[in-house]
Tab-separated table of C-alpha atoms in Angstrom:
chain	number	residue	atom	x	y	z
A	19	SER	CA	-26.677	13.056	-69.349
A	20	TYR	CA	-29.688	11.101	-68.166
A	21	VAL	CA	-33.056	12.615	-69.137
A	22	LEU	CA	-36.420	12.102	-67.444
A	23	THR	CA	-39.483	13.109	-69.461
A	24	GLN	CA	-42.887	13.860	-67.952
A	25	PRO	CA	-46.106	15.110	-69.572
A	26	PRO	CA	-46.494	18.858	-68.938
A	27	SER	CA	-50.015	18.512	-67.600
A	28	VAL	CA	-52.633	16.055	-66.437
A	29	SER	CA	-56.254	16.952	-65.733
A	30	VAL	CA	-58.534	14.847	-63.574
A	31	ALA	CA	-61.973	15.145	-61.994
A	32	PRO	CA	-62.336	14.835	-58.220
A	33	GLY	CA	-62.661	11.225	-57.122
A	34	GLN	CA	-61.017	9.896	-60.263
A	35	THR	CA	-57.492	8.525	-60.766
A	36	ALA	CA	-54.516	10.527	-62.016
A	37	ARG	CA	-51.535	8.775	-63.558
A	38	ILE	CA	-48.286	10.674	-64.097
A	39	THR	CA	-45.578	9.041	-66.165
A	40	CYS	CA	-41.824	9.519	-66.026
A	41	GLY	CA	-39.881	8.208	-68.993
A	42	GLY	CA	-36.179	7.406	-69.019
A	43	ASN	CA	-33.810	4.969	-70.669
A	44	ASN	CA	-34.113	1.689	-68.754
A	45	ILE	CA	-35.518	3.579	-65.774
A	46	GLY	CA	-36.771	0.261	-64.428
A	47	SER	CA	-33.204	-0.477	-63.328
A	48	LYS	CA	-33.139	2.628	-61.117
A	49	SER	CA	-34.946	3.693	-57.971
A	50	VAL	CA	-37.473	6.427	-58.704
A	51	HIS	CA	-38.697	9.011	-56.234
A	52	TRP	CA	-41.589	11.455	-56.520
A	53	TYR	CA	-42.169	14.927	-55.082
A	54	GLN	CA	-45.282	17.075	-54.814
A	55	GLN	CA	-44.905	20.848	-54.980
A	56	ARG	CA	-47.932	22.957	-54.230
A	57	PRO	CA	-47.906	26.571	-55.498
A	58	GLY	CA	-45.482	28.740	-53.548
A	59	GLN	CA	-44.301	25.851	-51.383
A	60	ALA	CA	-41.245	23.622	-51.143
A	61	PRO	CA	-41.310	20.117	-52.626
A	62	VAL	CA	-42.511	17.256	-50.449
A	63	LEU	CA	-41.530	13.615	-50.914
A	64	VAL	CA	-44.606	11.479	-51.657
A	65	VAL	CA	-43.105	8.227	-52.960
A	66	TYR	CA	-39.577	6.825	-52.679
A	67	ASP	CA	-37.846	3.735	-54.019
A	68	ASP	CA	-40.451	3.305	-56.762
A	69	SER	CA	-43.427	2.515	-54.539
A	70	ASP	CA	-42.831	3.251	-50.848
A	71	ARG	CA	-44.621	6.059	-49.029
A	72	PRO	CA	-43.152	8.251	-46.296
A	73	SER	CA	-45.124	8.409	-43.078
A	74	GLY	CA	-48.000	10.850	-43.348
A	75	ILE	CA	-48.522	10.397	-47.086
A	76	PRO	CA	-51.987	8.985	-47.878
A	77	GLU	CA	-52.335	5.496	-49.337
A	78	ARG	CA	-53.962	7.164	-52.335
A	79	PHE	CA	-50.433	7.852	-53.602
A	80	SER	CA	-48.715	4.859	-55.168
A	81	GLY	CA	-45.912	4.212	-57.602
A	82	SER	CA	-44.599	1.641	-60.038
A	83	ASN	CA	-41.540	1.317	-62.239
A	84	SER	CA	-40.734	-1.000	-65.133
A	85	GLY	CA	-38.925	-0.885	-68.450
A	86	ASN	CA	-38.618	2.696	-69.642
A	87	THR	CA	-41.487	4.184	-67.608
A	88	ALA	CA	-42.194	4.921	-63.977
A	89	THR	CA	-45.691	5.952	-62.912
A	90	LEU	CA	-47.126	7.874	-59.980
A	91	THR	CA	-50.794	7.080	-59.410
A	92	ILE	CA	-53.091	9.258	-57.330
A	93	SER	CA	-56.364	7.523	-56.525
A	94	ARG	CA	-59.568	9.262	-55.450
A	95	VAL	CA	-58.112	12.643	-56.374
A	96	GLU	CA	-58.921	15.582	-54.100
A	97	ALA	CA	-58.706	19.327	-54.700
A	98	GLY	CA	-55.658	19.464	-52.422
A	99	ASP	CA	-53.743	17.198	-54.803
A	100	GLU	CA	-53.522	20.005	-57.349
A	101	ALA	CA	-49.787	20.643	-57.622
A	102	ASP	CA	-46.671	20.077	-59.679
A	103	TYR	CA	-45.157	16.604	-59.458
A	104	TYR	CA	-41.529	15.705	-60.177
A	105	CYS	CA	-39.862	12.339	-60.544
A	106	GLN	CA	-36.193	11.946	-59.576
A	107	VAL	CA	-33.419	9.385	-59.876
A	108	TRP	CA	-29.756	9.275	-58.919
A	109	ASP	CA	-27.386	8.749	-61.822
A	110	SER	CA	-23.654	8.694	-61.174
A	111	SER	CA	-22.861	8.974	-64.878
A	112	SER	CA	-24.795	12.191	-65.303
A	113	ASP	CA	-23.487	15.729	-64.908
A	114	HIS	CA	-26.399	16.159	-62.509
A	115	PHE	CA	-26.086	13.311	-60.025
A	116	TYR	CA	-29.610	13.918	-58.847
A	117	VAL	CA	-31.756	14.061	-61.974
A	118	PHE	CA	-35.253	15.531	-61.870
A	119	GLY	CA	-38.005	15.026	-64.378
A	120	THR	CA	-39.449	17.932	-66.312
A	121	GLY	CA	-42.454	18.153	-64.015
A	122	THR	CA	-46.200	17.601	-64.442
A	123	LYS	CA	-48.912	20.036	-63.433
A	124	VAL	CA	-51.916	18.169	-62.075
A	125	THR	CA	-55.151	20.120	-62.396
A	126	VAL	CA	-58.253	19.008	-60.516
A	127	LEU	CA	-61.283	19.945	-62.613
B	7	GLU	CA	-39.498	20.462	-34.858
B	8	VAL	CA	-37.468	18.982	-37.680
B	9	GLN	CA	-36.743	21.777	-40.148
B	10	LEU	CA	-34.368	23.527	-42.516
B	11	VAL	CA	-34.371	27.313	-42.842
B	12	GLU	CA	-32.503	29.063	-45.647
B	13	SER	CA	-31.312	32.656	-45.607
B	14	GLY	CA	-28.987	34.999	-47.482
B	15	GLY	CA	-30.847	35.448	-50.731
B	16	GLY	CA	-31.348	38.807	-52.388
B	17	LEU	CA	-30.650	40.980	-55.398
B	18	VAL	CA	-27.107	40.931	-56.776
B	19	GLN	CA	-25.532	42.300	-59.935
B	20	PRO	CA	-24.108	40.006	-62.617
B	21	GLY	CA	-20.580	39.017	-61.680
B	22	GLY	CA	-21.306	39.515	-57.997
B	23	SER	CA	-21.223	37.129	-55.054
B	24	LEU	CA	-23.653	35.895	-52.443
B	25	ARG	CA	-23.469	33.409	-49.562
B	26	LEU	CA	-26.507	31.319	-48.696
B	27	SER	CA	-26.989	29.636	-45.336
B	28	CYS	CA	-29.247	26.822	-44.205
B	29	ALA	CA	-29.911	26.281	-40.500
B	30	ALA	CA	-30.924	22.783	-39.460
B	31	SER	CA	-32.805	21.895	-36.310
B	32	GLY	CA	-34.671	18.977	-34.746
B	33	PHE	CA	-32.336	16.253	-36.013
B	34	THR	CA	-28.678	15.199	-35.818
B	35	PHE	CA	-27.360	17.326	-38.659
B	36	SER	CA	-23.873	15.837	-38.583
B	37	THR	CA	-25.116	12.404	-39.675
B	38	TYR	CA	-26.814	13.519	-42.887
B	39	SER	CA	-25.579	14.413	-46.352
B	40	MET	CA	-27.004	17.665	-47.650
B	41	ASN	CA	-27.699	19.356	-50.962
B	42	TRP	CA	-28.673	22.589	-52.629
B	43	VAL	CA	-31.428	22.434	-55.250
B	44	ARG	CA	-32.679	25.442	-57.201
B	45	GLN	CA	-35.758	26.396	-59.169
B	46	ALA	CA	-35.773	29.236	-61.682
B	47	PRO	CA	-39.006	31.245	-61.865
B	48	GLY	CA	-41.708	29.144	-63.520
B	49	LYS	CA	-39.267	26.293	-64.168
B	50	GLY	CA	-38.508	22.861	-62.775
B	51	LEU	CA	-36.142	21.637	-60.103
B	52	GLU	CA	-32.387	21.555	-60.742
B	53	TRP	CA	-29.865	19.906	-58.427
B	54	VAL	CA	-26.901	22.189	-57.681
B	55	SER	CA	-24.515	20.599	-55.175
B	56	TYR	CA	-24.011	17.757	-52.673
B	57	ILE	CA	-21.887	17.445	-49.542
B	58	SER	CA	-21.468	14.318	-47.422
B	59	SER	CA	-21.934	14.328	-43.671
B	60	SER	CA	-18.217	14.742	-42.973
B	61	SER	CA	-17.560	17.047	-45.961
B	62	SER	CA	-15.273	14.378	-47.431
B	63	THR	CA	-17.285	14.088	-50.657
B	64	ILE	CA	-18.575	17.037	-52.668
B	65	TYR	CA	-20.276	17.164	-56.061
B	66	TYR	CA	-21.407	20.029	-58.266
B	67	ALA	CA	-23.611	20.331	-61.314
B	68	ASP	CA	-21.616	21.330	-64.374
B	69	SER	CA	-23.621	24.562	-64.581
B	70	VAL	CA	-22.085	25.875	-61.324
B	71	LYS	CA	-18.753	24.050	-61.133
B	72	GLY	CA	-15.883	26.477	-60.521
B	73	ARG	CA	-18.223	29.271	-59.405
B	74	PHE	CA	-20.112	27.823	-56.408
B	75	THR	CA	-18.675	26.270	-53.249
B	76	ILE	CA	-20.667	24.147	-50.826
B	77	SER	CA	-19.583	23.762	-47.202
B	78	ARG	CA	-20.980	22.900	-43.789
B	79	ASP	CA	-20.294	23.468	-40.102
B	80	ASN	CA	-21.603	20.531	-38.107
B	81	ALA	CA	-20.912	22.319	-34.827
B	82	LYS	CA	-23.306	25.072	-35.922
B	83	ASN	CA	-25.800	22.750	-37.656
B	84	SER	CA	-25.404	24.825	-40.782
B	85	LEU	CA	-24.982	24.360	-44.525
B	86	TYR	CA	-23.611	27.032	-46.844
B	87	LEU	CA	-23.379	27.882	-50.524
B	88	GLN	CA	-20.852	30.470	-51.633
B	89	MET	CA	-21.868	31.749	-55.062
B	90	ASN	CA	-19.384	33.752	-57.122
B	91	SER	CA	-19.419	35.121	-60.674
B	92	LEU	CA	-23.205	35.096	-60.645
B	93	ARG	CA	-25.116	35.145	-63.913
B	94	ALA	CA	-28.681	36.020	-64.821
B	95	GLU	CA	-29.394	32.328	-65.308
B	96	ASP	CA	-28.559	31.692	-61.645
B	97	THR	CA	-31.738	33.551	-60.684
B	98	ALA	CA	-33.819	31.039	-58.748
B	99	VAL	CA	-35.222	29.956	-55.421
B	100	TYR	CA	-32.495	27.961	-53.691
B	101	TYR	CA	-33.577	25.097	-51.429
B	102	CYS	CA	-31.447	23.130	-49.041
B	103	ALA	CA	-32.470	19.496	-48.913
B	104	ARG	CA	-31.529	16.573	-46.705
B	105	VAL	CA	-30.563	13.226	-48.206
B	106	ALA	CA	-32.396	10.266	-46.727
B	107	VAL	CA	-30.292	7.810	-44.760
B	108	ALA	CA	-31.506	4.836	-46.782
B	109	GLY	CA	-31.395	6.169	-50.315
B	110	TRP	CA	-30.498	8.798	-52.872
B	111	TYR	CA	-33.508	11.046	-52.423
B	112	PHE	CA	-34.493	14.120	-50.437
B	113	ASP	CA	-36.653	13.516	-47.381
B	114	LEU	CA	-36.620	17.054	-45.952
B	115	TRP	CA	-36.629	20.435	-47.709
B	116	GLY	CA	-36.372	24.007	-46.542
B	117	ARG	CA	-38.740	26.736	-47.756
B	118	GLY	CA	-36.093	28.265	-49.977
B	119	THR	CA	-34.464	31.658	-50.456
B	120	LEU	CA	-34.745	33.738	-53.625
B	121	VAL	CA	-31.622	34.857	-55.459
B	122	THR	CA	-32.086	37.451	-58.199
B	123	VAL	CA	-29.170	38.297	-60.473
B	124	SER	CA	-29.880	41.506	-62.334
B	125	SER	CA	-28.395	44.887	-63.069
């Protein structure tokens, strides 16, 4: 099955930039989507199709995807960005059609 | 307001059954594919099952195949998950999630309902 690997944690100071990677075999050939999950809350879509933002998501959230790595970038990090972040792809050959990454905890120092 | 509200979770013994429901409102439910996604305590997200808008296409994760059944009632704007032969490892918060029209991702999530499988 298709595996998406994320770093367990990323720490960043307020106002700085956080970069969260999502590694997968030739992930650049797939569309990657990202979700934010604050403690005790449901996930929220923050980036879809590699780099598009849903309405209401700040421009500070951006994404890229190439080769074997997709990246979610959070610019000018705020305290409210502290959350778990998950990447996701759709893979018809997998036993889990919707594949989620392992998740990254972003801590704002 | 556009929303999904899950219900039906609770404590059940191993080998038991439970039926989850998800009530949709604020959008045309019958035009969207829907899913169940779960999250074990302190763990990541795991996709469980998919159903197309007309119920013509259904998928399950291998971990629940043969034990769980997804269904929907478009007249009642509701999604269901019948869970049988429950195991301790099925303990999780279960979310219903809407598939976006334009792609294979989830653009709307419910708040989830907790299922605990324990004796």
